[in-house]
Coordinates of C-alpha atoms and ligand atoms in Angstrom, one line a residue:
M1 CA 19.2 172.1 123.8
K2 CA 18.5 168.6 125.7
T3 CA 18.9 168.3 129.3
S4 CA 21.5 165.5 130.3
T5 CA 18.5 163.6 131.8
V6 CA 16.8 163.6 128.6
A7 CA 19.9 162.8 126.8
W8 CA 20.6 159.8 129.2
H9 CA 17.2 158.3 128.7
E10 CA 17.9 158.5 125.0
L11 CA 21.2 157.0 125.1
K12 CA 19.9 154.0 127.1
S13 CA 17.1 153.3 124.6
R14 CA 19.9 153.5 121.9
L15 CA 21.9 151.0 123.7
A16 CA 18.7 148.7 124.2
R17 CA 18.2 148.7 120.4
I18 CA 21.9 148.0 119.9
Y19 CA 21.9 145.1 122.4
D20 CA 18.7 143.7 120.7
F21 CA 20.4 143.7 117.1
H22 CA 23.2 141.8 118.6
S23 CA 20.9 139.4 120.4
A24 CA 19.2 138.7 117.2
A25 CA 22.4 138.1 115.4
G26 CA 23.3 136.0 118.3
L27 CA 20.4 133.9 117.9
L28 CA 21.1 133.2 114.3
I29 CA 24.6 132.2 115.2
W30 CA 23.2 129.7 117.8
D31 CA 20.7 128.3 115.1
Q32 CA 23.6 128.0 112.8
Q33 CA 25.7 126.0 115.2
T34 CA 22.9 123.9 116.3
N35 CA 20.1 123.3 113.8
M36 CA 20.6 125.0 110.4
P37 CA 20.8 122.7 107.4
P38 CA 24.2 123.2 105.3
G39 CA 22.2 124.8 102.6
G40 CA 21.4 127.8 104.9
V41 CA 24.9 129.2 105.0
P42 CA 24.7 131.8 102.3
A43 CA 21.5 133.4 103.4
R44 CA 22.5 133.3 106.9
A45 CA 25.8 135.1 106.2
E46 CA 23.8 138.0 104.6
A47 CA 21.4 138.1 107.5
L48 CA 24.1 138.2 109.8
A49 CA 26.3 140.8 107.9
T50 CA 22.8 143.0 107.6
L51 CA 22.4 142.8 111.6
S52 CA 25.7 143.5 112.5
T53 CA 26.0 146.5 109.9
V54 CA 22.6 148.1 111.7
A55 CA 24.1 147.4 115.0
H56 CA 27.4 149.4 114.0
E57 CA 25.4 152.2 112.5
H58 CA 23.6 152.7 115.6
L59 CA 26.6 152.8 117.8
V60 CA 28.7 155.1 115.3
D61 CA 25.9 157.5 114.4
D62 CA 26.6 161.2 115.1
E63 CA 23.7 161.0 117.5
T64 CA 25.7 158.7 120.0
R65 CA 28.4 161.4 119.9
C66 CA 26.0 164.2 120.7
L67 CA 24.3 162.2 123.4
L68 CA 27.6 161.5 125.1
D69 CA 28.6 165.1 124.9
T70 CA 25.3 166.2 126.4
I71 CA 25.6 163.9 129.2
G72 CA 29.3 165.0 129.5
D73 CA 31.2 163.8 132.7
D74 CA 28.7 165.0 135.3
F75 CA 28.6 161.6 137.0
D76 CA 29.8 160.5 140.3
A77 CA 32.7 158.1 138.9
T78 CA 31.6 155.4 141.3
T79 CA 28.1 154.9 140.0
E80 CA 26.7 152.4 137.8
D81 CA 25.7 155.1 135.3
A82 CA 29.2 156.5 135.3
A83 CA 30.5 152.7 134.5
L84 CA 27.8 152.5 131.7
V85 CA 28.9 156.0 130.0
R86 CA 32.6 154.5 130.0
L87 CA 31.7 151.4 128.3
V88 CA 29.7 153.3 125.7
R89 CA 32.3 155.8 125.2
R90 CA 34.9 153.0 124.8
D91 CA 32.9 151.1 122.3
Y92 CA 32.0 154.3 120.6
E93 CA 35.6 155.3 120.4
R94 CA 37.1 152.1 119.2
A95 CA 34.3 151.8 116.5
T96 CA 34.8 155.3 115.1
K97 CA 38.8 155.4 115.2
L98 CA 39.1 152.6 112.4
P99 CA 38.5 153.8 109.0
V100 CA 35.7 152.1 107.2
R101 CA 38.1 151.0 104.5
L102 CA 40.3 148.9 106.9
V103 CA 37.2 147.4 108.8
A104 CA 36.2 146.0 105.3
D105 CA 39.6 145.0 104.1
F106 CA 39.7 143.1 107.4
S107 CA 36.4 141.4 107.0
R108 CA 37.4 140.3 103.5
A109 CA 40.7 139.2 104.5
T110 CA 39.4 137.0 107.4
T111 CA 36.5 135.7 105.1
L112 CA 39.0 134.5 102.8
A113 CA 41.5 133.1 105.2
E114 CA 39.3 130.8 107.4
P115 CA 38.5 128.5 104.5
A116 CA 42.2 128.8 103.3
W117 CA 43.3 127.8 107.0
V118 CA 40.9 125.0 106.7
A119 CA 42.2 123.6 103.5
A120 CA 46.1 124.4 104.6
R121 CA 45.6 122.4 108.0
A122 CA 44.1 119.4 106.0
R123 CA 47.1 119.2 103.9
S124 CA 49.5 120.6 106.4
D125 CA 50.5 123.3 104.2
W126 CA 51.9 126.5 105.9
A127 CA 52.9 128.0 102.5
A128 CA 49.2 128.1 101.4
F129 CA 48.0 129.7 104.7
A130 CA 51.2 132.2 105.0
P131 CA 50.0 134.9 102.4
H132 CA 46.7 135.2 104.6
L133 CA 48.4 135.6 107.7
E134 CA 50.7 138.1 106.4
R135 CA 47.7 140.1 105.4
I136 CA 45.6 139.8 108.5
L137 CA 48.9 140.8 110.4
T138 CA 49.6 144.0 108.5
L139 CA 46.0 145.0 108.9
Q140 CA 45.9 144.2 112.9
Q141 CA 49.2 146.2 112.9
E142 CA 47.5 149.1 111.1
A143 CA 44.5 148.7 113.4
A144 CA 46.5 149.0 116.3
E145 CA 48.1 152.3 115.3
Y146 CA 44.6 153.7 114.9
I147 CA 43.3 152.3 118.1
G148 CA 46.2 153.8 119.7
Y149 CA 48.3 152.5 122.8
T150 CA 50.8 153.6 125.5
T151 CA 53.8 151.3 125.3
H152 CA 53.2 148.6 122.7
P153 CA 50.9 148.0 119.8
Y154 CA 49.8 144.4 121.0
D155 CA 48.3 146.4 123.9
A156 CA 45.6 148.0 121.6
L157 CA 44.6 144.4 120.5
L158 CA 44.6 142.8 123.8
D159 CA 42.3 145.6 125.3
T160 CA 39.6 144.2 122.9
F161 CA 39.6 140.9 125.1
E162 CA 41.1 142.1 128.2
P163 CA 40.3 145.7 129.0
G164 CA 43.3 147.4 130.6
A165 CA 45.7 144.5 130.4
T166 CA 49.2 145.0 128.9
K167 CA 51.8 143.1 127.2
L168 CA 54.2 143.8 129.9
E169 CA 51.8 142.5 132.7
L170 CA 51.3 139.4 130.8
E171 CA 55.1 138.8 130.3
T172 CA 55.4 139.0 134.1
V173 CA 52.6 136.5 134.5
F174 CA 54.4 134.2 132.0
D175 CA 57.8 134.7 133.5
E176 CA 56.3 133.6 136.8
L177 CA 55.0 130.3 135.2
K178 CA 57.5 129.5 132.7
T179 CA 60.3 127.8 134.7
P180 CA 58.3 126.2 137.4
L181 CA 55.8 124.7 134.6
I182 CA 58.5 123.4 132.5
A183 CA 60.2 121.8 135.5
L184 CA 56.8 120.4 136.8
V185 CA 56.0 118.9 133.6
A186 CA 59.6 117.2 133.1
R187 CA 59.4 115.8 136.6
I188 CA 55.8 114.4 135.9
N189 CA 57.0 113.1 132.7
D190 CA 60.1 111.3 134.4
A191 CA 57.8 109.9 137.1
Q192 CA 55.5 108.4 134.3
T193 CA 58.4 106.7 132.5
S194 CA 59.7 104.9 135.6
A195 CA 56.0 103.7 136.6
E196 CA 54.7 100.7 135.0
N197 CA 53.5 100.8 131.8
E198 CA 50.0 101.9 133.0
K199 CA 47.8 103.6 130.5
R200 CA 46.4 106.1 132.9
D201 CA 43.5 107.6 131.0
A202 CA 42.1 104.3 129.6
P203 CA 39.1 104.3 132.1
L204 CA 37.6 107.1 130.2
Y205 CA 37.5 105.0 126.9
G206 CA 34.7 102.5 126.2
D207 CA 31.1 102.6 125.2
F208 CA 29.1 105.2 126.9
D209 CA 25.4 105.7 125.8
E210 CA 24.7 109.4 124.7
A211 CA 21.7 109.8 126.5
K212 CA 22.9 108.6 129.7
Q213 CA 26.1 110.8 129.3
E214 CA 23.8 113.9 128.9
A215 CA 21.4 112.9 131.9
F216 CA 24.6 112.7 134.1
G217 CA 26.1 116.0 132.8
R218 CA 22.7 117.4 133.3
E219 CA 22.4 116.4 136.9
I220 CA 26.0 117.8 137.8
V221 CA 25.3 121.2 136.0
E222 CA 21.7 121.5 137.8
R223 CA 23.6 121.1 141.2
F224 CA 26.3 123.7 140.4
G225 CA 23.1 126.2 140.2
Y226 CA 22.7 126.2 136.1
D227 CA 19.0 127.1 135.7
F228 CA 17.3 125.3 133.0
R229 CA 14.3 127.5 133.1
R230 CA 16.6 130.2 132.0
G231 CA 18.8 127.9 129.7
R232 CA 18.9 125.0 127.6
Q233 CA 21.4 122.5 126.5
D234 CA 21.9 121.5 122.6
R235 CA 24.6 119.6 120.5
A236 CA 26.9 121.6 118.5
V237 CA 30.2 120.6 116.8
H238 CA 32.2 123.2 118.5
P239 CA 30.8 123.7 121.9
F240 CA 30.0 127.2 123.2
C241 CA 27.8 129.3 125.6
I242 CA 25.6 132.2 124.5
S243 CA 23.6 134.7 126.3
F244 CA 20.5 136.5 125.3
G245 CA 20.2 138.1 128.7
N246 CA 20.3 136.5 132.0
G247 CA 16.9 134.9 131.4
D248 CA 18.0 132.8 128.3
V249 CA 21.6 131.5 128.6
R250 CA 22.3 128.4 126.4
I251 CA 25.0 125.9 126.5
T252 CA 26.0 123.3 123.7
T253 CA 27.8 120.1 124.1
R254 CA 29.4 117.4 121.8
F255 CA 29.1 113.7 122.5
D256 CA 31.7 111.1 121.8
R257 CA 30.2 107.6 122.4
E258 CA 33.6 106.1 123.0
W259 CA 35.4 108.7 124.9
L260 CA 33.6 110.1 128.2
S261 CA 35.7 113.4 128.6
P262 CA 34.6 115.8 125.8
A263 CA 30.9 115.8 126.7
L264 CA 31.5 115.8 130.6
F265 CA 34.2 118.1 131.0
G266 CA 32.8 120.2 128.0
T267 CA 29.5 120.5 129.8
L268 CA 31.1 121.7 133.0
H269 CA 33.2 124.2 131.2
E270 CA 30.2 125.5 129.2
S271 CA 28.2 125.4 132.5
G272 CA 30.9 127.6 134.1
H273 CA 30.4 130.4 131.6
A274 CA 26.7 129.9 131.8
L275 CA 26.5 130.5 135.5
Y276 CA 28.4 133.8 135.0
E277 CA 25.9 135.1 132.6
Q278 CA 22.7 133.9 134.4
G279 CA 24.0 135.7 137.6
I280 CA 24.4 139.2 135.9
D281 CA 22.3 141.7 137.8
S282 CA 19.0 142.2 135.8
K283 CA 19.5 146.2 136.3
Y284 CA 22.1 145.8 133.5
A285 CA 19.7 144.1 131.1
R286 CA 20.1 145.5 127.4
T287 CA 23.0 147.6 128.1
P288 CA 26.7 147.1 127.4
A289 CA 27.3 145.8 130.9
A290 CA 25.0 142.8 130.3
N291 CA 27.7 140.4 129.8
G292 CA 30.8 139.0 131.3
C293 CA 33.8 141.5 132.3
S294 CA 36.5 140.0 130.1
M295 CA 37.5 137.0 128.1
G296 CA 39.9 136.1 130.9
V297 CA 37.6 136.5 133.9
H298 CA 35.0 134.6 131.9
E299 CA 37.6 131.7 131.2
S300 CA 38.3 131.8 135.0
Q301 CA 34.6 130.8 135.6
S302 CA 34.6 128.1 133.1
R303 CA 37.9 126.8 134.2
L304 CA 36.9 126.9 138.0
W305 CA 34.0 124.4 137.4
E306 CA 35.6 122.3 135.0
N307 CA 39.1 121.8 136.6
I308 CA 39.2 123.1 140.2
V309 CA 35.8 121.7 141.2
G310 CA 35.1 119.1 138.5
R311 CA 38.4 117.3 138.4
S312 CA 38.9 117.2 142.3
L313 CA 38.7 114.2 144.6
P314 CA 36.1 115.7 146.8
F315 CA 33.7 116.4 143.7
W316 CA 34.2 112.7 142.7
Q317 CA 33.7 111.2 145.9
F318 CA 30.2 112.1 145.5
F319 CA 29.7 111.7 141.7
Y320 CA 31.8 108.8 141.2
P321 CA 29.0 106.1 142.6
R322 CA 26.6 108.1 140.4
L323 CA 28.9 107.6 137.3
Q324 CA 29.2 103.8 138.4
A325 CA 25.5 103.6 138.4
A326 CA 25.1 105.0 135.1
F327 CA 27.4 103.0 133.3
P328 CA 27.8 99.8 135.7
E329 CA 29.4 97.5 133.1
H330 CA 32.3 99.9 132.4
F331 CA 33.0 101.3 135.8
S332 CA 32.1 98.8 138.5
G333 CA 35.5 97.2 138.4
I334 CA 37.4 100.6 138.6
E335 CA 38.1 102.3 141.9
L336 CA 37.7 106.0 142.5
A337 CA 41.3 106.5 142.9
R338 CA 42.1 104.9 139.6
F339 CA 39.3 107.2 138.0
Y340 CA 40.7 110.5 139.8
R341 CA 44.4 109.5 138.3
A342 CA 42.6 109.1 134.8
I343 CA 40.9 112.5 134.7
N344 CA 44.2 114.2 135.7
T345 CA 46.2 112.5 133.4
V346 CA 49.4 114.9 132.3
E347 CA 50.5 114.4 129.0
R348 CA 52.8 116.2 126.7
T349 CA 50.9 116.3 123.5
P350 CA 51.0 118.7 120.7
I351 CA 47.5 119.8 120.6
R352 CA 46.1 122.7 122.9
V353 CA 42.8 121.8 123.1
E354 CA 43.4 118.4 124.5
A355 CA 45.9 119.6 126.8
D356 CA 45.7 119.0 130.8
E357 CA 45.8 121.6 133.5
V358 CA 49.8 121.6 133.9
T359 CA 50.6 121.6 130.3
Y360 CA 48.1 124.0 128.9
N361 CA 49.9 127.3 129.6
L362 CA 53.0 126.4 128.1
H363 CA 51.0 126.0 125.0
V364 CA 49.6 129.4 125.4
L365 CA 53.1 130.8 126.2
V366 CA 54.3 129.4 122.7
R367 CA 51.5 131.4 120.8
F368 CA 52.0 134.4 123.0
E369 CA 55.6 134.8 122.4
I370 CA 55.2 134.1 118.8
E371 CA 52.3 136.8 118.4
V372 CA 54.6 139.4 120.2
A373 CA 57.3 138.5 117.9
L374 CA 55.1 138.9 114.9
F375 CA 53.8 142.2 116.2
E376 CA 57.5 143.6 116.8
N377 CA 58.5 142.2 113.3
R378 CA 61.2 140.0 114.7
L379 CA 59.6 137.0 113.3
K380 CA 58.4 136.5 109.7
V381 CA 55.4 134.6 108.8
A382 CA 57.4 132.3 106.6
D383 CA 59.6 131.3 109.6
L384 CA 56.6 130.7 112.2
P385 CA 56.6 127.0 111.9
A386 CA 60.1 126.8 112.8
A387 CA 59.9 129.1 115.8
W388 CA 56.8 127.2 116.9
N389 CA 58.5 123.8 116.7
E390 CA 61.6 125.0 118.6
K391 CA 59.7 126.6 121.3
M392 CA 57.4 123.2 121.7
R393 CA 60.8 121.4 122.1
D394 CA 62.0 123.9 124.6
Y395 CA 58.8 124.1 126.7
L396 CA 57.3 120.6 126.4
G397 CA 60.0 118.5 125.1
I398 CA 58.1 117.2 121.9
T399 CA 58.0 118.3 118.1
P400 CA 54.7 118.3 116.2
A401 CA 55.1 115.8 113.6
T402 CA 53.5 118.1 111.0
D403 CA 52.4 121.9 111.0
A404 CA 48.8 120.6 111.1
E405 CA 49.8 119.4 114.7
G406 CA 51.7 122.6 115.1
A407 CA 51.3 126.1 114.0
L408 CA 48.1 125.3 111.8
Q409 CA 45.9 123.7 114.7
D410 CA 44.0 126.8 116.0
I411 CA 41.6 129.0 114.0
H412 CA 42.3 132.2 116.1
W413 CA 44.8 133.7 113.7
A414 CA 42.8 133.0 110.7
N415 CA 39.8 135.0 112.1
G416 CA 42.3 137.8 113.2
S417 CA 42.1 137.1 117.1
F418 CA 45.5 138.3 117.8
A419 CA 46.1 138.7 121.6
Y420 CA 43.3 136.4 122.5
F421 CA 45.4 133.3 123.5
P422 CA 46.8 134.9 126.7
T423 CA 43.1 135.4 128.0
Y424 CA 43.3 131.3 128.6
T425 CA 46.1 131.6 130.9
V426 CA 44.6 134.8 132.9
G427 CA 41.7 132.5 133.3
N428 CA 43.5 129.6 134.7
V429 CA 45.4 131.7 137.0
L430 CA 42.5 133.7 138.2
A431 CA 40.3 130.6 138.7
V432 CA 42.5 129.4 141.5
Q433 CA 42.8 132.8 143.2
L434 CA 39.1 133.1 143.3
Y435 CA 38.7 129.8 144.6
D436 CA 41.1 130.1 147.3
T437 CA 39.4 133.4 148.3
A438 CA 36.1 131.9 148.4
L439 CA 37.5 128.8 150.5
A440 CA 39.3 131.1 152.8
T441 CA 36.0 132.9 153.2
H442 CA 33.7 129.6 153.8
P443 CA 36.2 126.6 154.6
S444 CA 32.8 124.7 154.5
I445 CA 33.0 124.6 150.7
T446 CA 35.1 121.3 150.4
D447 CA 32.6 119.4 152.7
E448 CA 29.8 120.7 150.8
I449 CA 31.2 119.4 147.3
T450 CA 31.7 116.0 148.8
R451 CA 27.9 116.2 149.5
G452 CA 27.3 117.3 145.8
E453 CA 26.3 120.8 147.1
F454 CA 27.6 124.1 145.7
A455 CA 25.2 126.7 146.7
T456 CA 28.0 128.5 149.2
L457 CA 30.7 128.6 146.3
H458 CA 28.1 129.6 143.7
G459 CA 26.7 132.4 146.0
W460 CA 30.2 133.6 146.7
L461 CA 31.1 133.8 142.8
A462 CA 27.5 135.5 142.3
E463 CA 28.3 138.1 144.8
N464 CA 31.7 138.9 143.9
I465 CA 31.9 138.2 140.2
Y466 CA 28.9 137.5 138.2
R467 CA 26.2 140.1 139.3
H468 CA 28.7 143.0 138.2
G469 CA 28.7 142.0 134.7
K470 CA 31.0 144.4 132.8
R471 CA 30.6 147.3 135.3
Y472 CA 34.3 146.9 136.3
E473 CA 37.4 146.3 134.5
P474 CA 39.0 142.9 135.0
A475 CA 42.0 144.7 137.5
P476 CA 39.4 146.4 139.9
L477 CA 37.1 143.6 139.9
I478 CA 40.0 141.1 140.9
E479 CA 41.1 143.3 143.5
R480 CA 37.7 143.9 144.9
A481 CA 36.9 140.1 144.9
T482 CA 40.4 138.8 146.2
G483 CA 42.1 142.0 147.8
K484 CA 44.9 141.5 145.4
P485 CA 45.9 141.9 141.9
L486 CA 46.1 138.9 139.5
N487 CA 48.5 136.5 141.3
T488 CA 50.3 133.4 140.1
A489 CA 51.3 132.1 143.5
P490 CA 48.0 130.3 144.4
Y491 CA 47.8 128.7 141.0
L492 CA 51.5 127.4 141.1
R493 CA 50.8 126.0 144.7
Y494 CA 47.6 124.4 143.6
L495 CA 49.5 122.6 140.5
H496 CA 52.2 121.6 142.7
T497 CA 50.1 120.2 145.5
K498 CA 47.5 118.5 143.3
F499 CA 49.8 117.1 140.8
G500 CA 52.9 116.2 143.3
E501 CA 50.3 113.9 145.0
L502 CA 48.9 112.6 141.9
Y503 CA 52.3 111.7 140.5
D504 CA 54.0 111.1 143.8
L505 CA 56.5 113.5 143.3
K506 CA 58.7 113.2 146.5
T507 CA 60.0 116.7 146.9
T508 CA 57.7 119.4 145.9
T509 CA 59.6 122.6 145.0
L510 CA 57.4 125.6 145.8
T511 CA 58.2 128.4 143.2
G512 CA 56.6 131.6 142.8
Ligands
ZN1 ZN1 35.7 128.8 127.7

């Protein structure tokens, strides 16, 4: 009979092996997205399948259960070890609750659905994608029943991305945002049409040497605190951040020679994710706690650096002269105020990934309401595009010209990621709540930003968010950091103040 101390050591070395398999798989994925020649796809798919199978087998092995049983609950619930055991139990239970048959069916269904979605989007042909989505939805509804939930099947899937969150809580968040955001977007739209026919975002288009774009972005993220001795930046078509432990956290960027925004704000965004991962305490190395807390909390970090810092006036008071020096032929005749308006252009567009700070959450709301309706069998897959277009009209005042610009635009449903979208809004809301708390504690942060200094803000985030990794679930982490649960009021205030000034809206109604 093992003692619980021996079992604990054995469990930790098992967890380290599982982490290493995932890490190796991650490196293959990074390579696939950055360097691999197209001919590598079939062999790489096999290698990734092998590694994920081995990692899965290590987790669901009977030995994991035996070790967890031996360790028991004999922990002070407030300790880090107790947090680790909770994480392993959770992973183990979720992994063993699903029948092998269901996991295999899901993998097959999504493998078929992704290329079908690419083809369907290219032809804007919803009917071609619909059978795949129906299949995936059925399997995910089945999975929710196996995983289990207290009040709503959607919660079972939401828990994968945002542990502890519920559909009901998200509905409250969206209820608080919906009316004020629809009203704000409408008022901005009215203000814009009455203004002279100015193309607000024109300064962001021109001819921008890629090496200069790269050097400019690099200077910013180094000043943020991204450590290139523990990271690197490469090019990828779909930018992402990936971590192999806090000593190796990589970001990727996409450059557009004629449009400044994708590389500039994409780099700021991914560096926000990377700062988080680089800041996780080394004591969690090679454990399930060695990553960020949830998708929503992670997104709060990318949004904070990209939008709240990176699209603010104090930030550009420091960096705009540098941008002008890098591209003098383009920016010398454009004053800071004009550039600041350009990077904060609000526009009712059909595409979520191009959406600005004000309209973004309305795009998410469309998807959230549709997902819930699908899960409650109130909406048929065949009727989804009609429901989509109606909501786009109601919330954003536009109708997508085609389904490619509408219900077919995102890959998420094709790869089975239901309940992922709302985490974007959690991130947006939380970003402001965290920033406001940091600012209340250290009012010098704004002045520091005008000098291109970020150490106080970075330090506050590292202390209150980064270092904890996955030790706390989102709700207790947010409560510890800000003294409150997730709260939409600071976010709405932020948007009304910032965009009220930018669009010269006379009376700004504060709601929420
Ligand atoms: Zn992100």
